[in-house]
PDB file of C-alpha atoms in Angstrom:
ATOM      1  CA  MET A   1      33.734  82.428 -30.988  1.00  0.00           C
ATOM      2  CA  ALA A   2      31.834  85.503 -30.722  1.00  0.00           C
ATOM      3  CA  GLN A   3      31.149  87.143 -27.083  1.00  0.00           C
ATOM      4  CA  GLN A   4      27.570  86.915 -25.891  1.00  0.00           C
ATOM      5  CA  LEU A   5      25.633  88.436 -23.429  1.00  0.00           C
ATOM      6  CA  LEU A   6      25.306  86.775 -19.913  1.00  0.00           C
ATOM      7  CA  MET A   7      21.360  86.458 -18.566  1.00  0.00           C
ATOM      8  CA  PRO A   8      19.997  88.989 -21.305  1.00  0.00           C
ATOM      9  CA  LYS A   9      16.516  89.064 -19.751  1.00  0.00           C
ATOM     10  CA  ALA A  10      18.008  89.977 -16.195  1.00  0.00           C
ATOM     11  CA  THR A  11      20.394  92.652 -17.914  1.00  0.00           C
ATOM     12  CA  ALA A  12      17.477  93.791 -19.627  1.00  0.00           C
ATOM     13  CA  VAL A  13      15.194  93.977 -16.484  1.00  0.00           C
ATOM     14  CA  TRP A  14      18.190  96.451 -15.083  1.00  0.00           C
ATOM     15  CA  LEU A  15      18.810  98.522 -17.932  1.00  0.00           C
ATOM     16  CA  VAL A  16      14.742  99.501 -18.077  1.00  0.00           C
ATOM     17  CA  ASP A  17      15.322 100.351 -14.065  1.00  0.00           C
ATOM     18  CA  ASN A  18      18.370 102.207 -14.226  1.00  0.00           C
ATOM     19  CA  THR A  19      18.933 103.740 -17.579  1.00  0.00           C
ATOM     20  CA  ALA A  20      17.251 106.284 -20.308  1.00  0.00           C
ATOM     21  CA  LEU A  21      17.977 103.749 -23.124  1.00  0.00           C
ATOM     22  CA  SER A  22      15.521 103.416 -25.624  1.00  0.00           C
ATOM     23  CA  PHE A  23      12.925 100.144 -25.729  1.00  0.00           C
ATOM     24  CA  ASP A  24      14.885  99.480 -29.153  1.00  0.00           C
ATOM     25  CA  GLN A  25      18.101 100.134 -27.954  1.00  0.00           C
ATOM     26  CA  ILE A  26      17.956  97.610 -24.943  1.00  0.00           C
ATOM     27  CA  ALA A  27      16.201  95.122 -27.271  1.00  0.00           C
ATOM     28  CA  GLN A  28      19.203  95.153 -29.656  1.00  0.00           C
ATOM     29  CA  PHE A  29      21.731  95.089 -27.074  1.00  0.00           C
ATOM     30  CA  CYS A  30      19.919  92.427 -25.248  1.00  0.00           C
ATOM     31  CA  LYS A  31      18.390  90.176 -28.159  1.00  0.00           C
ATOM     32  CA  LEU A  32      15.277  90.799 -27.505  1.00  0.00           C
ATOM     33  CA  HIS A  33      11.491  92.025 -29.319  1.00  0.00           C
ATOM     34  CA  PRO A  34      11.184  95.849 -28.408  1.00  0.00           C
ATOM     35  CA  LEU A  35       7.662  94.660 -27.116  1.00  0.00           C
ATOM     36  CA  GLU A  36       9.282  92.034 -24.805  1.00  0.00           C
ATOM     37  CA  VAL A  37      11.309  94.777 -23.132  1.00  0.00           C
ATOM     38  CA  LYS A  38       8.127  97.129 -22.831  1.00  0.00           C
ATOM     39  CA  ALA A  39       6.198  94.444 -21.520  1.00  0.00           C
ATOM     40  CA  ILE A  40       9.000  94.207 -19.314  1.00  0.00           C
ATOM     41  CA  ALA A  41       8.939  98.184 -18.665  1.00  0.00           C
ATOM     42  CA  ASP A  42       4.939  97.846 -17.865  1.00  0.00           C
ATOM     43  CA  GLY A  43       5.553  95.057 -15.349  1.00  0.00           C
ATOM     44  CA  GLU A  44       3.711  92.315 -17.448  1.00  0.00           C
ATOM     45  CA  SER A  45       7.001  90.274 -18.252  1.00  0.00           C
ATOM     46  CA  ALA A  46      10.063  88.911 -16.636  1.00  0.00           C
ATOM     47  CA  GLN A  47       8.091  89.333 -13.179  1.00  0.00           C
ATOM     48  CA  GLY A  48      10.141  87.808 -10.245  1.00  0.00           C
ATOM     49  CA  ILE A  49      13.851  88.174 -12.361  1.00  0.00           C
ATOM     50  CA  LYS A  50      16.519  90.311 -10.445  1.00  0.00           C
ATOM     51  CA  GLY A  51      18.161  92.874 -12.605  1.00  0.00           C
ATOM     52  CA  LEU A  52      21.935  91.946 -13.551  1.00  0.00           C
ATOM     53  CA  ASP A  53      24.123  94.604 -13.645  1.00  0.00           C
ATOM     54  CA  PRO A  54      26.210  94.505 -16.787  1.00  0.00           C
ATOM     55  CA  ILE A  55      28.737  96.988 -15.274  1.00  0.00           C
ATOM     56  CA  ALA A  56      29.571  94.817 -12.844  1.00  0.00           C
ATOM     57  CA  THR A  57      29.724  91.840 -15.040  1.00  0.00           C
ATOM     58  CA  GLY A  58      32.547  93.833 -17.029  1.00  0.00           C
ATOM     59  CA  GLN A  59      29.887  93.507 -20.370  1.00  0.00           C
ATOM     60  CA  LEU A  60      29.226  96.991 -20.892  1.00  0.00           C
ATOM     61  CA  SER A  61      30.458 100.353 -19.737  1.00  0.00           C
ATOM     62  CA  ARG A  62      29.033 103.382 -18.056  1.00  0.00           C
ATOM     63  CA  ASP A  63      30.476 105.525 -20.917  1.00  0.00           C
ATOM     64  CA  GLU A  64      28.723 103.041 -23.506  1.00  0.00           C
ATOM     65  CA  ILE A  65      25.447 103.554 -21.526  1.00  0.00           C
ATOM     66  CA  ALA A  66      25.538 107.559 -21.337  1.00  0.00           C
ATOM     67  CA  ARG A  67      26.388 107.697 -25.343  1.00  0.00           C
ATOM     68  CA  GLY A  68      23.388 105.458 -25.744  1.00  0.00           C
ATOM     69  CA  GLU A  69      21.303 107.823 -23.778  1.00  0.00           C
ATOM     70  CA  ALA A  70      22.539 110.727 -25.579  1.00  0.00           C
ATOM     71  CA  ASN A  71      21.499 109.404 -28.945  1.00  0.00           C
ATOM     72  CA  SER A  72      18.864 107.059 -29.286  1.00  0.00           C
ATOM     73  CA  ASN A  73      20.318 105.596 -32.813  1.00  0.00           C
ATOM     74  CA  HIS A  74      23.362 104.610 -30.971  1.00  0.00           C
ATOM     75  CA  LYS A  75      23.966 100.680 -30.795  1.00  0.00           C
ATOM     76  CA  LEU A  76      25.190  99.469 -27.677  1.00  0.00           C
ATOM     77  CA  LYS A  77      28.508  97.427 -27.769  1.00  0.00           C
ATOM     78  CA  LEU A  78      29.698  94.558 -25.628  1.00  0.00           C
ATOM     79  CA  SER A  79      32.916  95.183 -23.939  1.00  0.00           C
ATOM     80  CA  GLU A  80      36.296  93.348 -24.518  1.00  0.00           C
ATOM     81  CA  PRO A  81      36.349  90.949 -22.194  1.00  0.00           C
ATOM     82  CA  LYS A  82      39.342  91.307 -19.537  1.00  0.00           C
ATOM     83  CA  VAL A  83      40.130  87.662 -19.862  1.00  0.00           C
ATOM     84  CA  ARG A  84      39.984  85.114 -22.704  1.00  0.00           C
ATOM     85  CA  VAL A  85      38.626  81.646 -22.000  1.00  0.00           C
ATOM     86  CA  PRO A  86      40.233  79.229 -24.700  1.00  0.00           C
ATOM     87  CA  ASP A  87      37.759  77.207 -26.785  1.00  0.00           C
ATOM     88  CA  SER A  88      37.203  73.712 -25.470  1.00  0.00           C
ATOM     89  CA  LYS A  89      39.040  71.258 -27.408  1.00  0.00           C
ATOM     90  CA  ARG A  90      36.803  69.630 -29.726  1.00  0.00           C
ATOM     91  CA  LYS A  91      36.525  65.794 -29.362  1.00  0.00           C
ATOM     92  CA  GLY A  92      37.966  63.463 -31.776  1.00  0.00           C
ATOM     93  CA  PRO A  93      41.381  61.863 -32.998  1.00  0.00           C
ATOM     94  CA  ARG A  94      44.119  64.131 -32.119  1.00  0.00           C
ATOM     95  CA  TYR A  95      45.881  65.860 -35.393  1.00  0.00           C
ATOM     96  CA  THR A  96      49.159  64.967 -35.880  1.00  0.00           C
ATOM     97  CA  PRO A  97      51.016  67.135 -38.229  1.00  0.00           C
ATOM     98  CA  VAL A  98      52.708  65.745 -41.589  1.00  0.00           C
ATOM     99  CA  SER A  99      55.920  66.098 -40.542  1.00  0.00           C
ATOM    100  CA  LYS A 100      55.721  63.878 -37.208  1.00  0.00           C
ATOM    101  CA  ARG A 101      53.293  61.378 -38.748  1.00  0.00           C
ATOM    102  CA  GLN A 102      56.366  59.088 -39.423  1.00  0.00           C
ATOM    103  CA  ASP A 103      56.747  59.151 -35.785  1.00  0.00           C
ATOM    104  CA  ARG A 104      53.871  57.474 -34.846  1.00  0.00           C
ATOM    105  CA  PRO A 105      54.706  54.003 -35.161  1.00  0.00           C
ATOM    106  CA  ASN A 106      57.598  54.574 -32.490  1.00  0.00           C
ATOM    107  CA  ALA A 107      55.607  56.333 -30.290  1.00  0.00           C
ATOM    108  CA  ILE A 108      52.657  53.627 -30.307  1.00  0.00           C
ATOM    109  CA  LEU A 109      55.817  50.831 -29.808  1.00  0.00           C
ATOM    110  CA  TRP A 110      57.125  52.919 -26.946  1.00  0.00           C
ATOM    111  CA  LEU A 111      53.516  53.185 -25.308  1.00  0.00           C
ATOM    112  CA  VAL A 112      53.076  49.358 -25.966  1.00  0.00           C
ATOM    113  CA  ARG A 113      56.159  48.187 -24.149  1.00  0.00           C
ATOM    114  CA  ASN A 114      56.012  50.884 -21.324  1.00  0.00           C
ATOM    115  CA  HIS A 115      52.628  51.010 -20.752  1.00  0.00           C
ATOM    116  CA  PRO A 116      50.459  48.121 -21.802  1.00  0.00           C
ATOM    117  CA  GLU A 117      47.747  48.808 -19.153  1.00  0.00           C
ATOM    118  CA  LEU A 118      46.371  51.584 -21.823  1.00  0.00           C
ATOM    119  CA  LYS A 119      43.391  50.464 -24.179  1.00  0.00           C
ATOM    120  CA  ASP A 120      43.680  50.751 -27.997  1.00  0.00           C
ATOM    121  CA  ALA A 121      41.487  54.083 -27.493  1.00  0.00           C
ATOM    122  CA  GLN A 122      43.641  55.854 -25.246  1.00  0.00           C
ATOM    123  CA  ILE A 123      46.392  55.079 -27.471  1.00  0.00           C
ATOM    124  CA  SER A 124      44.535  56.592 -30.440  1.00  0.00           C
ATOM    125  CA  ARG A 125      43.997  59.858 -28.433  1.00  0.00           C
ATOM    126  CA  LEU A 126      47.442  60.477 -27.284  1.00  0.00           C
ATOM    127  CA  VAL A 127      49.089  60.015 -30.857  1.00  0.00           C
ATOM    128  CA  GLY A 128      46.388  60.185 -33.247  1.00  0.00           C
ATOM    129  CA  THR A 129      46.067  56.784 -34.929  1.00  0.00           C
ATOM    130  CA  THR A 130      43.817  54.253 -35.542  1.00  0.00           C
ATOM    131  CA  LYS A 131      43.229  50.860 -33.485  1.00  0.00           C
ATOM    132  CA  THR A 132      44.343  48.847 -36.789  1.00  0.00           C
ATOM    133  CA  THR A 133      47.496  50.667 -36.773  1.00  0.00           C
ATOM    134  CA  ILE A 134      47.730  49.989 -33.039  1.00  0.00           C
ATOM    135  CA  GLU A 135      46.697  46.053 -33.382  1.00  0.00           C
ATOM    136  CA  GLN A 136      49.699  45.298 -36.111  1.00  0.00           C
ATOM    137  CA  ILE A 137      52.457  47.035 -34.275  1.00  0.00           C
ATOM    138  CA  ARG A 138      50.919  44.918 -31.135  1.00  0.00           C
ATOM    139  CA  GLU A 139      51.207  42.095 -33.221  1.00  0.00           C
ATOM    140  CA  ARG A 140      54.237  42.656 -34.599  1.00  0.00           C
ATOM    141  CA  THR A 141      52.337  42.378 -38.242  1.00  0.00           C
ATOM    142  CA  HIS A 142      53.450  46.143 -39.361  1.00  0.00           C
ATOM    143  CA  TRP A 143      54.961  46.184 -42.779  1.00  0.00           C
ATOM    144  CA  ASN A 144      57.880  48.186 -41.135  1.00  0.00           C
ATOM    145  CA  SER A 145      57.960  46.373 -37.864  1.00  0.00           C
ATOM    146  CA  ALA A 146      61.844  45.499 -38.106  1.00  0.00           C
ATOM    147  CA  ASN A 147      62.783  48.702 -38.170  1.00  0.00           C
ATOM    148  CA  LEU A 148      60.583  50.252 -36.026  1.00  0.00           C
ATOM    149  CA  THR A 149      62.449  51.947 -32.674  1.00  0.00           C
ATOM    150  CA  PRO A 150      60.685  52.600 -29.388  1.00  0.00           C
ATOM    151  CA  MET A 151      60.384  56.537 -28.792  1.00  0.00           C
ATOM    152  CA  ASP A 152      58.500  58.399 -25.968  1.00  0.00           C
ATOM    153  CA  PRO A 153      55.457  60.088 -27.690  1.00  0.00           C
ATOM    154  CA  VAL A 154      56.451  63.292 -25.528  1.00  0.00           C
ATOM    155  CA  THR A 155      59.945  63.740 -26.855  1.00  0.00           C
ATOM    156  CA  LEU A 156      58.757  63.274 -30.121  1.00  0.00           C
ATOM    157  CA  GLY A 157      55.921  66.342 -29.534  1.00  0.00           C
ATOM    158  CA  LEU A 158      52.871  63.961 -30.299  1.00  0.00           C
ATOM    159  CA  CYS A 159      51.295  64.564 -27.036  1.00  0.00           C
ATOM    160  CA  SER A 160      51.788  66.840 -24.163  1.00  0.00           C
ATOM    161  CA  GLN A 161      53.240  64.727 -20.376  1.00  0.00           C
ATOM    162  CA  ILE A 162      50.267  65.999 -18.564  1.00  0.00           C
ATOM    163  CA  ASP A 163      47.942  63.725 -21.173  1.00  0.00           C
ATOM    164  CA  LEU A 164      50.037  60.814 -21.114  1.00  0.00           C
ATOM    165  CA  ASP A 165      50.078  60.767 -17.305  1.00  0.00           C
ATOM    166  CA  LEU A 166      46.335  61.378 -17.488  1.00  0.00           C
ATOM    167  CA  GLU A 167      45.893  58.526 -19.823  1.00  0.00           C
ATOM    168  CA  VAL A 168      47.651  56.392 -17.702  1.00  0.00           C
ATOM    169  CA  GLU A 169      46.403  57.078 -14.474  1.00  0.00           C
ATOM    170  CA  ARG A 170      42.888  56.164 -16.168  1.00  0.00           C
ATOM    171  CA  ALA A 171      43.913  53.259 -17.368  1.00  0.00           C
ATOM    172  CA  ALA A 172      45.364  52.010 -13.637  1.00  0.00           C
ATOM    173  CA  LYS A 173      42.087  52.984 -11.755  1.00  0.00           C
ATOM    174  CA  GLY A 174      40.044  50.410 -14.418  1.00  0.00           C
ATOM    175  CA  ARG A 175      43.249  47.638 -13.701  1.00  0.00           C
ATOM    176  CA  PRO A 176      41.652  44.804 -11.112  1.00  0.00           C
ATOM    177  CA  LEU A 177      43.733  44.506  -7.961  1.00  0.00           C
ATOM    178  CA  PRO A 178      47.013  42.314  -7.991  1.00  0.00           C
ATOM    179  CA  THR A 179      46.784  38.686  -6.743  1.00  0.00           C
ATOM    180  CA  ALA A 180      48.870  37.101  -3.663  1.00  0.00           C
ATOM    181  CA  ALA A 181      50.893  35.592  -6.470  1.00  0.00           C
ATOM    182  CA  GLU A 182      51.704  38.814  -8.587  1.00  0.00           C
ATOM    183  CA  ALA A 183      52.293  40.629  -5.451  1.00  0.00           C
ATOM    184  CA  GLY A 184      54.596  38.009  -4.209  1.00  0.00           C
ATOM    185  CA  ALA A 185      53.150  37.666  -0.965  1.00  0.00           C
ATOM    186  CA  THR A 186      55.405  35.566   1.449  1.00  0.00           C
ATOM    187  CA  LEU A 187      52.669  35.295   4.231  1.00  0.00           C
ATOM    188  CA  GLU A 188      51.774  31.441   5.350  1.00  0.00           C
ATOM    189  CA  ALA A 189      48.342  30.297   5.690  1.00  0.00           C
ATOM    190  CA  ALA A 190      46.400  30.809   8.768  1.00  0.00           C
ATOM    191  CA  GLN A 191      45.820  26.823   8.728  1.00  0.00           C
ATOM    192  CA  GLU A 192      49.842  26.592   8.532  1.00  0.00           C
ATOM    193  CA  THR A 193      50.350  28.728  11.430  1.00  0.00           C
ATOM    194  CA  GLU A 194      47.578  27.690  13.858  1.00  0.00           C
ATOM    195  CA  LYS A 195      49.848  24.323  14.121  1.00  0.00           C
ATOM    196  CA  LEU A 196      52.861  26.009  15.386  1.00  0.00           C
ATOM    197  CA  GLY A 197      53.666  25.777  18.760  1.00  0.00           C
ATOM    198  CA  TYR A 198      55.213  28.858  20.900  1.00  0.00           C
ATOM    199  CA  ASN A 199      57.491  28.014  23.846  1.00  0.00           C
ATOM    200  CA  PHE A 200      57.809  31.388  25.671  1.00  0.00           C
ATOM    201  CA  GLU A 201      60.007  29.720  28.564  1.00  0.00           C
ATOM    202  CA  ARG A 202      61.913  32.236  30.643  1.00  0.00           C
ATOM    203  CA  GLU A 203      65.465  31.313  32.331  1.00  0.00           C
ATOM    204  CA  GLU A 204      65.232  31.044  35.616  1.00  0.00           C
ATOM    205  CA  GLU A 205      67.363  33.285  37.765  1.00  0.00           C
ATOM    206  CA  LYS A 206      70.280  31.871  39.558  1.00  0.00           C
ATOM    207  CA  GLU A 207      70.286  32.699  43.367  1.00  0.00           C
ATOM    208  CA  ILE A 208      73.363  34.297  44.180  1.00  0.00           C
ATOM    209  CA  ASP A 209      75.489  32.266  47.143  1.00  0.00           C
ATOM    210  CA  ALA A 210      76.803  35.216  48.979  1.00  0.00           C
ATOM    211  CA  ASP A 211      79.027  32.812  50.728  1.00  0.00           C
ATOM    212  CA  ALA A 212      80.960  31.837  47.317  1.00  0.00           C
ATOM    213  CA  VAL A 213      80.889  35.332  46.343  1.00  0.00           C
ATOM    214  CA  PHE A 214      83.109  36.266  49.572  1.00  0.00           C
ATOM    215  CA  ALA A 215      85.487  33.170  49.181  1.00  0.00           C
ATOM    216  CA  LYS A 216      86.274  34.399  46.060  1.00  0.00           C
ATOM    217  CA  LEU A 217      87.057  37.925  47.053  1.00  0.00           C
ATOM    218  CA  LYS A 218      89.185  36.506  49.731  1.00  0.00           C
ATOM    219  CA  SER A 219      91.122  33.982  47.325  1.00  0.00           C
ATOM    220  CA  LEU A 220      91.782  37.082  44.889  1.00  0.00           C
ATOM    221  CA  LYS A 221      93.204  39.628  47.841  1.00  0.00           C
ATOM    222  CA  SER A 222      95.617  36.621  48.773  1.00  0.00           C
ATOM    223  CA  ASP A 223      96.819  36.031  45.512  1.00  0.00           C
ATOM    224  CA  ARG A 224      97.614  39.886  45.371  1.00  0.00           C
ATOM    225  CA  LYS A 225      99.555  40.110  48.364  1.00  0.00           C
ATOM    226  CA  ASP A 226     101.454  36.851  47.541  1.00  0.00           C
ATOM    227  CA  ASP A 227     102.358  39.199  44.289  1.00  0.00           C
ATOM    228  CA  GLU A 228     103.298  41.958  46.557  1.00  0.00           C
ATOM    229  CA  ASP A 229     105.748  39.946  48.898  1.00  0.00           C
ATOM    230  CA  GLU A 230     107.613  38.239  45.546  1.00  0.00           C
ATOM    231  CA  ASP A 231     108.408  41.953  44.575  1.00  0.00           C
ATOM    232  CA  TYR A 232     109.961  42.954  47.559  1.00  0.00           C
TER     233      TYR A 232
END
């Protein structure tokens, strides 16, 4: 894609105010008519537009401006961008190389089995196939169904893991919330729990009988004394 000048009219305003370039040079660089550039210089056009410095935006160098000021026939050229922005991907079915097209049915079978939440349009975007083929594989009516083996499309190189995760995430957002039966809920209904009675009975602390305790201690001492006498 050819590089384009950002905000050409604002750039023309800056060049008129800050350089000695001719109207024709500015018009050629900004893709404007020379009379429009002259109107900008006379204050009849582009009123209220703030000039945009093409040097600050990296679209024109000072040396290029100096060459233009020294030679009125010199045509200004845009500077090469420091960062290349990749072209946006075109919308439509994904292109699949001829060498990998035979693997698409296996990838479709893998997606149908492992990600049933994916819609046919999503599978078509991932592996570059048609809805008819997806339906045939889903319904086991494909001409080669007996020989198909589910295989991960990422491993086959038909799509990236990022693309697959993105489509799965989109499909998950559109799914309804699971019911109590699907989630395996084990809580009983409120009507049932209200009927249950709860008895929180505390065990009464037994009163300690001091006489019984001391009597037991005395008996223990007497038994120990008898044992010592028998040893002697």
